mmCIF file of C-alpha atoms in Angstrom:
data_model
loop_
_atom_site.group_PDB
_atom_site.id
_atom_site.type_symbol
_atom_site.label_atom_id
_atom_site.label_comp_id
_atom_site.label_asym_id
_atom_site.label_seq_id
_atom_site.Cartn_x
_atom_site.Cartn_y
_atom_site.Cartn_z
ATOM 1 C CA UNK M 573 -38.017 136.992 33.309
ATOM 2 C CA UNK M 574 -40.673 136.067 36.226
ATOM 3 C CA UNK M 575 -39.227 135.871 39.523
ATOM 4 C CA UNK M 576 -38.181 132.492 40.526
ATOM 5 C CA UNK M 577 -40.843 130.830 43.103
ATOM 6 C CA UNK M 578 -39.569 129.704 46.521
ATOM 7 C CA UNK M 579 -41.745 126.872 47.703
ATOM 8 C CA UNK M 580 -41.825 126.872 51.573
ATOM 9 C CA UNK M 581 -44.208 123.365 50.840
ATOM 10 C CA UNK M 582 -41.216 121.613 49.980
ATOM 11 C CA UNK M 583 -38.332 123.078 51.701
ATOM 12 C CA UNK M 584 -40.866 121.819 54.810
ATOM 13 C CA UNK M 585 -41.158 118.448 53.541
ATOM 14 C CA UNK M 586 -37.727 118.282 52.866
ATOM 15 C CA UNK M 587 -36.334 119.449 56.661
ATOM 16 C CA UNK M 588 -39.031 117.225 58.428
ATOM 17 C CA UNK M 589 -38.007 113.985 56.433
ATOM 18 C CA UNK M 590 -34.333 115.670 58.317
ATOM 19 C CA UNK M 591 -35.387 115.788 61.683
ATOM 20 C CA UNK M 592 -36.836 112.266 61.131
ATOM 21 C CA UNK M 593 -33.196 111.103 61.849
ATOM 22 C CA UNK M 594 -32.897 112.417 64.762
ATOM 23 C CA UNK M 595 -36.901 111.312 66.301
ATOM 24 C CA UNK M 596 -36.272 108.339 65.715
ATOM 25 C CA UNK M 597 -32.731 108.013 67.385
ATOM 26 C CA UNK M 598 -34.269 110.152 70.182
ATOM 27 C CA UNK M 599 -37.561 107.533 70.218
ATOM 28 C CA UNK M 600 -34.467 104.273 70.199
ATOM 29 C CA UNK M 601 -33.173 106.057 73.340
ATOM 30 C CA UNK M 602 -36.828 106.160 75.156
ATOM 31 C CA UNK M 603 -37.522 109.752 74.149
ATOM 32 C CA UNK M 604 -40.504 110.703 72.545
ATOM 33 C CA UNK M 605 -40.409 114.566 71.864
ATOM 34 C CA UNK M 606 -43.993 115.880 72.759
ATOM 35 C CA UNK M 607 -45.821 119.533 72.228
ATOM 36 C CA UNK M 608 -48.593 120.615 74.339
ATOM 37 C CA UNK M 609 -50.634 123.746 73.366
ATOM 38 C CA UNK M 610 -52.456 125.900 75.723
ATOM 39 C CA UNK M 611 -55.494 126.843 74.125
ATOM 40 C CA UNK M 612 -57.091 129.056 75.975
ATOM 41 C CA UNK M 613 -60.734 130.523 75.388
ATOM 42 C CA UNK M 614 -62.271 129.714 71.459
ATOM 43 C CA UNK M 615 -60.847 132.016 69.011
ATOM 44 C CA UNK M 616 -61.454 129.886 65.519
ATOM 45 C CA UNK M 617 -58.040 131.425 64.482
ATOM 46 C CA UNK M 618 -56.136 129.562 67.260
ATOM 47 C CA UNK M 619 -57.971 126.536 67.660
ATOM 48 C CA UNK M 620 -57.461 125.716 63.763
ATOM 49 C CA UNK M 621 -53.655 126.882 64.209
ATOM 50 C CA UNK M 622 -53.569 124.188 67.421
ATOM 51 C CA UNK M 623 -55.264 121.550 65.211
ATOM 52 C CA UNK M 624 -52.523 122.039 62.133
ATOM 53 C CA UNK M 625 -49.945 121.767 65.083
ATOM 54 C CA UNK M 626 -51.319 118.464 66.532
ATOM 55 C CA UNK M 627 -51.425 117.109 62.854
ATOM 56 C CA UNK M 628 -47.992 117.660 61.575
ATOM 57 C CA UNK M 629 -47.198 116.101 65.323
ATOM 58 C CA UNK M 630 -48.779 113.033 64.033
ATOM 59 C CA UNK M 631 -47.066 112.961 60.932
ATOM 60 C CA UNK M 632 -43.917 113.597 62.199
ATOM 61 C CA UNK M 633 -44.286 110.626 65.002
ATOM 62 C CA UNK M 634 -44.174 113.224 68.247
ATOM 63 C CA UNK M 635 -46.766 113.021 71.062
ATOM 64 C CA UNK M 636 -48.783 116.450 71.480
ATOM 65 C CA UNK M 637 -51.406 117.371 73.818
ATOM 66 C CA UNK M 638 -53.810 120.379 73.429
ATOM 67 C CA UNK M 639 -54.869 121.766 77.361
ATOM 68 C CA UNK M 640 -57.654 123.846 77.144
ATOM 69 C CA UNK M 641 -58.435 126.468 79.064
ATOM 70 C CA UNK M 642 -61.448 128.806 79.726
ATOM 71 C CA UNK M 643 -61.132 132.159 78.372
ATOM 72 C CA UNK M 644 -61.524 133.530 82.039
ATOM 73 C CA UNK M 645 -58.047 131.920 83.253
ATOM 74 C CA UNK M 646 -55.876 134.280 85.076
ATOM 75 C CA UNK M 647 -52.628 135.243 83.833
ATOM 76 C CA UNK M 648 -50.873 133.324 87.005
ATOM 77 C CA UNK M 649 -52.861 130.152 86.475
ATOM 78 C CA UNK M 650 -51.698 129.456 82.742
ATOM 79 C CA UNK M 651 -48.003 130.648 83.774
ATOM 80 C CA UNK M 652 -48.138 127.855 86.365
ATOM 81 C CA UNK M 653 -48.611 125.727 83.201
ATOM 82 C CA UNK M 654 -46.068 126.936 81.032
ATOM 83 C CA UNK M 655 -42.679 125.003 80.982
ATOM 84 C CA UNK M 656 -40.627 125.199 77.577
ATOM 85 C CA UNK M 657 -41.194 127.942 75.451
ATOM 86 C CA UNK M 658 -40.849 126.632 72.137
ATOM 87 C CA UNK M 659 -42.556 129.375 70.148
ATOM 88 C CA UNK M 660 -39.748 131.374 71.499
ATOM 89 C CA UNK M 661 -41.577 134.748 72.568
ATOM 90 C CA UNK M 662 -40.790 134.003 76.029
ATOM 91 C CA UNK M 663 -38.116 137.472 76.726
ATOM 92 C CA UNK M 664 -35.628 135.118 78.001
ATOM 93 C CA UNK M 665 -35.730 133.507 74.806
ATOM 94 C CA UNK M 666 -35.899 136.890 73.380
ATOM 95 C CA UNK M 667 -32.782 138.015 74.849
ATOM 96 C CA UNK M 668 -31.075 134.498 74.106
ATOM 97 C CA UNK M 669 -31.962 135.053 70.275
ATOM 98 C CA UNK M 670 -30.767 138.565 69.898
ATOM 99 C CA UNK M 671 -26.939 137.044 71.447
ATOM 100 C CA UNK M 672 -26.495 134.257 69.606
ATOM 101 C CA UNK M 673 -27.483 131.523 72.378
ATOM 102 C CA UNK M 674 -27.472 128.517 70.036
ATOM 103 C CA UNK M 675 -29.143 126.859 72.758
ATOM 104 C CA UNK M 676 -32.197 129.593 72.537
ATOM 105 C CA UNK M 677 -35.558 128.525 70.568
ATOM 106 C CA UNK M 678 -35.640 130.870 67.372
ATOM 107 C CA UNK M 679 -39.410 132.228 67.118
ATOM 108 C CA UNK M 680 -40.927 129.730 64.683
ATOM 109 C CA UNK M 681 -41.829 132.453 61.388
ATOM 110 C CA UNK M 682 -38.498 134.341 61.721
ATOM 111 C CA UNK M 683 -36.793 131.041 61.755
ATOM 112 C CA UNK M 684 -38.695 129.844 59.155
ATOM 113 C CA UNK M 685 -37.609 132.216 57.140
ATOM 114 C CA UNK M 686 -34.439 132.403 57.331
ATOM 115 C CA UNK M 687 -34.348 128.591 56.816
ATOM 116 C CA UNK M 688 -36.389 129.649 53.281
ATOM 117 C CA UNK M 689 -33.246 131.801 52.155
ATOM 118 C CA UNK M 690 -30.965 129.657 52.963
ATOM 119 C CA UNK M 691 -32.404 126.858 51.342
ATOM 120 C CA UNK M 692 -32.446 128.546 48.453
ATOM 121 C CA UNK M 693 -29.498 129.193 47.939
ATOM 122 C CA UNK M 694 -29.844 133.363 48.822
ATOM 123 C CA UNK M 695 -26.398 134.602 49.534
ATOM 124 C CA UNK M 696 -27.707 136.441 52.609
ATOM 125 C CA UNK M 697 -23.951 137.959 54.428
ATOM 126 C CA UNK M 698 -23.033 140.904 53.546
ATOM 127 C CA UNK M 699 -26.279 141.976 51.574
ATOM 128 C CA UNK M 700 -29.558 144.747 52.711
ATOM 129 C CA UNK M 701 -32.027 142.981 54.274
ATOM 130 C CA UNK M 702 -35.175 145.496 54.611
ATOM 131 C CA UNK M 703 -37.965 144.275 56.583
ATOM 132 C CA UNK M 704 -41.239 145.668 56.809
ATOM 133 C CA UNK M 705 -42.837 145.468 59.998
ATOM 134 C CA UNK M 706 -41.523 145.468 63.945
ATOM 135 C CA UNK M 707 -43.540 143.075 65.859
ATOM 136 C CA UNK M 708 -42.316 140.894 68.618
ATOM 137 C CA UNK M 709 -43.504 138.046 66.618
ATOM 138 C CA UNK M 710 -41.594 138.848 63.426
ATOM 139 C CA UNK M 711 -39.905 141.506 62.489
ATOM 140 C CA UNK M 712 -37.735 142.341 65.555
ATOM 141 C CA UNK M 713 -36.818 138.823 65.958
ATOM 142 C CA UNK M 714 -36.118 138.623 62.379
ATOM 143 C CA UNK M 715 -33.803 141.334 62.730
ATOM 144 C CA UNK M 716 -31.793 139.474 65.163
ATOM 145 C CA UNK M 717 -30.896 136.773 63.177
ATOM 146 C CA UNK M 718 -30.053 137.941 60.061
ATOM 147 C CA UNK M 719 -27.971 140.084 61.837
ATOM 148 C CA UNK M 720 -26.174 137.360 63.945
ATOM 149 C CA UNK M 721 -22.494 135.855 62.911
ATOM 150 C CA UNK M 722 -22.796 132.669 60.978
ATOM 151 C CA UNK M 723 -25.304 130.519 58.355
ATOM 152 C CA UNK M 724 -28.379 132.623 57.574
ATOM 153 C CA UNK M 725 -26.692 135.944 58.980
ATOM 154 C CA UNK M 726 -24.520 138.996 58.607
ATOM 155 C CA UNK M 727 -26.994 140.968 56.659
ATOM 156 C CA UNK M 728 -27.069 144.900 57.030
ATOM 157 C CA UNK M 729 -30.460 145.312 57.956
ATOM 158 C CA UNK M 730 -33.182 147.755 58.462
ATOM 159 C CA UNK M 731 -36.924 147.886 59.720
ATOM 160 C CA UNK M 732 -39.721 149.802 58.205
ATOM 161 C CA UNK M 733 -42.685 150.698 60.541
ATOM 162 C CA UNK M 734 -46.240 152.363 60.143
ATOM 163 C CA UNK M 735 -44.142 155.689 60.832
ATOM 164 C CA UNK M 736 -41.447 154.837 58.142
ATOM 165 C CA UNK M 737 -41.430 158.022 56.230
ATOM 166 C CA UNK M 738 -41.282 157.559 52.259
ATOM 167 C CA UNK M 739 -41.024 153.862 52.412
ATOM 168 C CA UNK M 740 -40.823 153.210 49.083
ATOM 169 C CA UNK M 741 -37.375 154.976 48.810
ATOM 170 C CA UNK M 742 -35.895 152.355 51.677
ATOM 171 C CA UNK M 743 -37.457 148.845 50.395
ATOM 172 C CA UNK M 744 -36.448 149.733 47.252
ATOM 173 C CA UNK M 745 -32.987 149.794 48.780
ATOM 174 C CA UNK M 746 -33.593 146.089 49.383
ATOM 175 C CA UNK M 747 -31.634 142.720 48.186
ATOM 176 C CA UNK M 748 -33.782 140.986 50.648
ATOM 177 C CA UNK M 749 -37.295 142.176 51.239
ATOM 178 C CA UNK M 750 -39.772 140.570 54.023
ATOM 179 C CA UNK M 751 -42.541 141.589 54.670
ATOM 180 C CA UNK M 752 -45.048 141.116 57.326
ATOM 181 C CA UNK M 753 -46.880 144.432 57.410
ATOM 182 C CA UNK M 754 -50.334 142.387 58.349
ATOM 183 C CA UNK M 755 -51.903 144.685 54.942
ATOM 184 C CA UNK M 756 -53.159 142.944 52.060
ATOM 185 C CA UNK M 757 -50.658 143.602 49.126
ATOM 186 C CA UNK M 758 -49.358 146.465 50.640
ATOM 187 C CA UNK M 759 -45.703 146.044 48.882
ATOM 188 C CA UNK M 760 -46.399 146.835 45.190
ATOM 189 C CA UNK M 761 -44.013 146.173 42.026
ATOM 190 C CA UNK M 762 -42.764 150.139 42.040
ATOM 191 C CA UNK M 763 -41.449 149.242 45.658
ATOM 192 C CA UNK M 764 -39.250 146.631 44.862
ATOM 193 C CA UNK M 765 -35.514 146.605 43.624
ATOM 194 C CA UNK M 766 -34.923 145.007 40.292
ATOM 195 C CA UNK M 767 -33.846 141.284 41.310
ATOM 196 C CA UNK M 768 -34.224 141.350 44.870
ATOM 197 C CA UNK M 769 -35.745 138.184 46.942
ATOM 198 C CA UNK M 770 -38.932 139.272 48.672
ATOM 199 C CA UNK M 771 -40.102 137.141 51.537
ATOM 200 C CA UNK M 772 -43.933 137.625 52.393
ATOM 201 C CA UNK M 773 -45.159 136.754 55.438
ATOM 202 C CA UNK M 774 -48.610 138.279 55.165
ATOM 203 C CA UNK M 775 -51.910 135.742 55.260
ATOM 204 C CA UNK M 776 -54.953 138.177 54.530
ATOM 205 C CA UNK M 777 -58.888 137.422 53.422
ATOM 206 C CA UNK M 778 -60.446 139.351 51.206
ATOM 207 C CA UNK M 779 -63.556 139.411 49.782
ATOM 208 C CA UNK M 780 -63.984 137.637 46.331
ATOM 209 C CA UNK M 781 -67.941 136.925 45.518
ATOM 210 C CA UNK M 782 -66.679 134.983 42.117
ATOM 211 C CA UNK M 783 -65.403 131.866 44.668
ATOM 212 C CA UNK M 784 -67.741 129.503 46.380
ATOM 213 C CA UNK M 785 -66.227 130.479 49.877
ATOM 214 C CA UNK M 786 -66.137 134.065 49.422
ATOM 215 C CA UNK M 787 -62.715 134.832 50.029
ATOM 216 C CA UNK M 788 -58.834 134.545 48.478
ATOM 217 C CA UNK M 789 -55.817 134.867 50.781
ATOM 218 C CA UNK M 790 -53.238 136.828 49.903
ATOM 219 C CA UNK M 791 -50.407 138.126 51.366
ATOM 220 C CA UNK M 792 -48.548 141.543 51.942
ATOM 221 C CA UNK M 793 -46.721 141.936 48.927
ATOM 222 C CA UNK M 794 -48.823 142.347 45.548
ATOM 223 C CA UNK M 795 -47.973 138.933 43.883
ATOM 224 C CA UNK M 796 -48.799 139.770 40.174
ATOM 225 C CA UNK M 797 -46.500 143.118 40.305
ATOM 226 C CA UNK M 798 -43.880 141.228 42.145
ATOM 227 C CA UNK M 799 -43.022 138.721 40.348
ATOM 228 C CA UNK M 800 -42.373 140.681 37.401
ATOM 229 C CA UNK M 801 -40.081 142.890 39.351
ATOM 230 C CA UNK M 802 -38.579 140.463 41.749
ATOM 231 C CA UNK M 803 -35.761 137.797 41.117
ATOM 232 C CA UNK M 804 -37.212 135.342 43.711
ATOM 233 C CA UNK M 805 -40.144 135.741 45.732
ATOM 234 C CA UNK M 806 -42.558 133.601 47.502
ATOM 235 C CA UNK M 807 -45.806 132.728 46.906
ATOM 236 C CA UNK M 808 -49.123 133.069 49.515
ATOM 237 C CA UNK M 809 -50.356 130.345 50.101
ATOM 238 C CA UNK M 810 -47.289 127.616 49.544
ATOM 239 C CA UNK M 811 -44.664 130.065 50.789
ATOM 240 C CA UNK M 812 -43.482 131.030 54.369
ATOM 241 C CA UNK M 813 -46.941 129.044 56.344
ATOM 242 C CA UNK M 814 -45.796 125.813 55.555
ATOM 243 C CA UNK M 815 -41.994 126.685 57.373
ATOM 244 C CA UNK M 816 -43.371 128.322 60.353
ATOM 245 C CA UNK M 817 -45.426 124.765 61.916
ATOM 246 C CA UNK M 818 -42.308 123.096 60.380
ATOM 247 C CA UNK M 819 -39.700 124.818 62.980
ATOM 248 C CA UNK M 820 -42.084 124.452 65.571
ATOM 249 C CA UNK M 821 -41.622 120.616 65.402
ATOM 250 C CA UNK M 822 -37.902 121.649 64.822
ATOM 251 C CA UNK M 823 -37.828 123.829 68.444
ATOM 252 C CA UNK M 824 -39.355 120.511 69.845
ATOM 253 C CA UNK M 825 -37.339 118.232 68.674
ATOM 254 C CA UNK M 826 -34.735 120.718 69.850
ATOM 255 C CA UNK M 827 -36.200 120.869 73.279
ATOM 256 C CA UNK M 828 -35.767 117.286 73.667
ATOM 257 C CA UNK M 829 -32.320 116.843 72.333
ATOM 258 C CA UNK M 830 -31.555 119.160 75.217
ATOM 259 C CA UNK M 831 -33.103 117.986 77.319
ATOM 260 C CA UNK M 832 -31.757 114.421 76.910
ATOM 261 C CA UNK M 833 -27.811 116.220 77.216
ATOM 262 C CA UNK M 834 -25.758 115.940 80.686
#
């Protein structure tokens, strides 16, 4: 049977019409949560991410601002700009995460994930969560939650690296398999337990002369061998992307709430 698709489009939709609630009790108190994004220099890459950012903003009813900044801006001048870290990378916010500070802002992607399992129903305590990947953005933050005490944790987990020797032998080990490896379909079918739910992360171009623009996206995991392999898995596009703006507005709203608190 083909593995059951998780759609991180309408898990999204579904927790923004949530937080809706509580903007617009915020906005009948005289709050109006807001995001501003640094941009700084022109990398295409960020300036499209910052423009998907100021859009769901719209469509969620929050104020945003974009500052932007030349690409010759000193490290101390865009600190001195900096206030709330709502992407969470800040280490404070690192440190907060990997306690348990309820109060901390969970890293948009990792959060976003973890949102994805348990939305789905994924029975996540108690089972092997193998992630591929350590990067501050992801995988080490992901780590932290599924290990924490509570909803969306208690998970035995391990992390795979670029030094991981014979990976195959420890995702294959996996009930729950992300992966954000940053290598187009680098997770094939043969590296998969039977049943397990694999999470991919990845968003990767490559080539394709047979479409107009050139290119397909696809993510780390081999789709076509997964899903024959997997019992739930999630699809690139449609999958994890849509989550990860989606608890950005969710860290914002968050911001404000506490904010607004005694």
């Amino acid at each position: 049977m083909p593995a059951k698709l998780i759609d991180g489009t309408a898990i999204g939709d579904k927790l923004r019409a949530e937080l809706q609630v509580e903007i617009r009790a915020l906005r009948a108190r005289g709050v109006t949560p807001g995001l501003a994004a640094v941009l700084v220099g022109d990398n295409a890459a960020s300036a499209t991410y910052v423009r998907m950012k100021g859009k769901a903003c719209d469509e969620a009813g929050l104020y945003h601002e974009t500052i932007r900044l030349a690409k010759e801006t000193t490290e101390a001048e865009l600190l001195a700009l900096v206030e709330k870290d709502v992407d969470g990378f800040h280490p404070e916010n690192v440190g907060r995460v990997s306690i348990g500070d309820p109060a901390a802002f969970r890293p948009a992607t990792p959060f976003g994930v973890q949102q994805l399992l348990l939305r789905s129903d994924v029975d996540i305590s108690g089972k092997h969560a193998v992630i591929v990947g350590r990067s501050t953005i992801v995988g080490r933050p992901m780590a932290a939650l599924l290990l924490q005490d509570g909803p969306g944790g208690n998970a035995t987990v391990t992390i795979c690296h670029s030094r991981t020797r014979d990976i195959k032998s420890v995702t294959r080990l996996a009930d729950i398999l992300i992966v954000a490896i940053g290598k187009p379909e680098f997770v094939t079918g043969d590296m998969i337990k039977p049943g397990a739910v694999v999470i991919d992360v990845g968003v990767n171009r490559v080539e394709d002369p047979s479409l107009k623009k050139g290119y397909r996206l696809v993510g780390d995991v081999n789709f076509e061998e997964a899903k024959k392999v997997a019992g739930a898995l999630t699809p690139v596009p449609g999958g994890v992307g849509p989550m990860t703006i989606t608890m950005l507005l969710y860290n914002t709203v968050q911001a404000a709430r506490q904010w607004t608190q005694p």
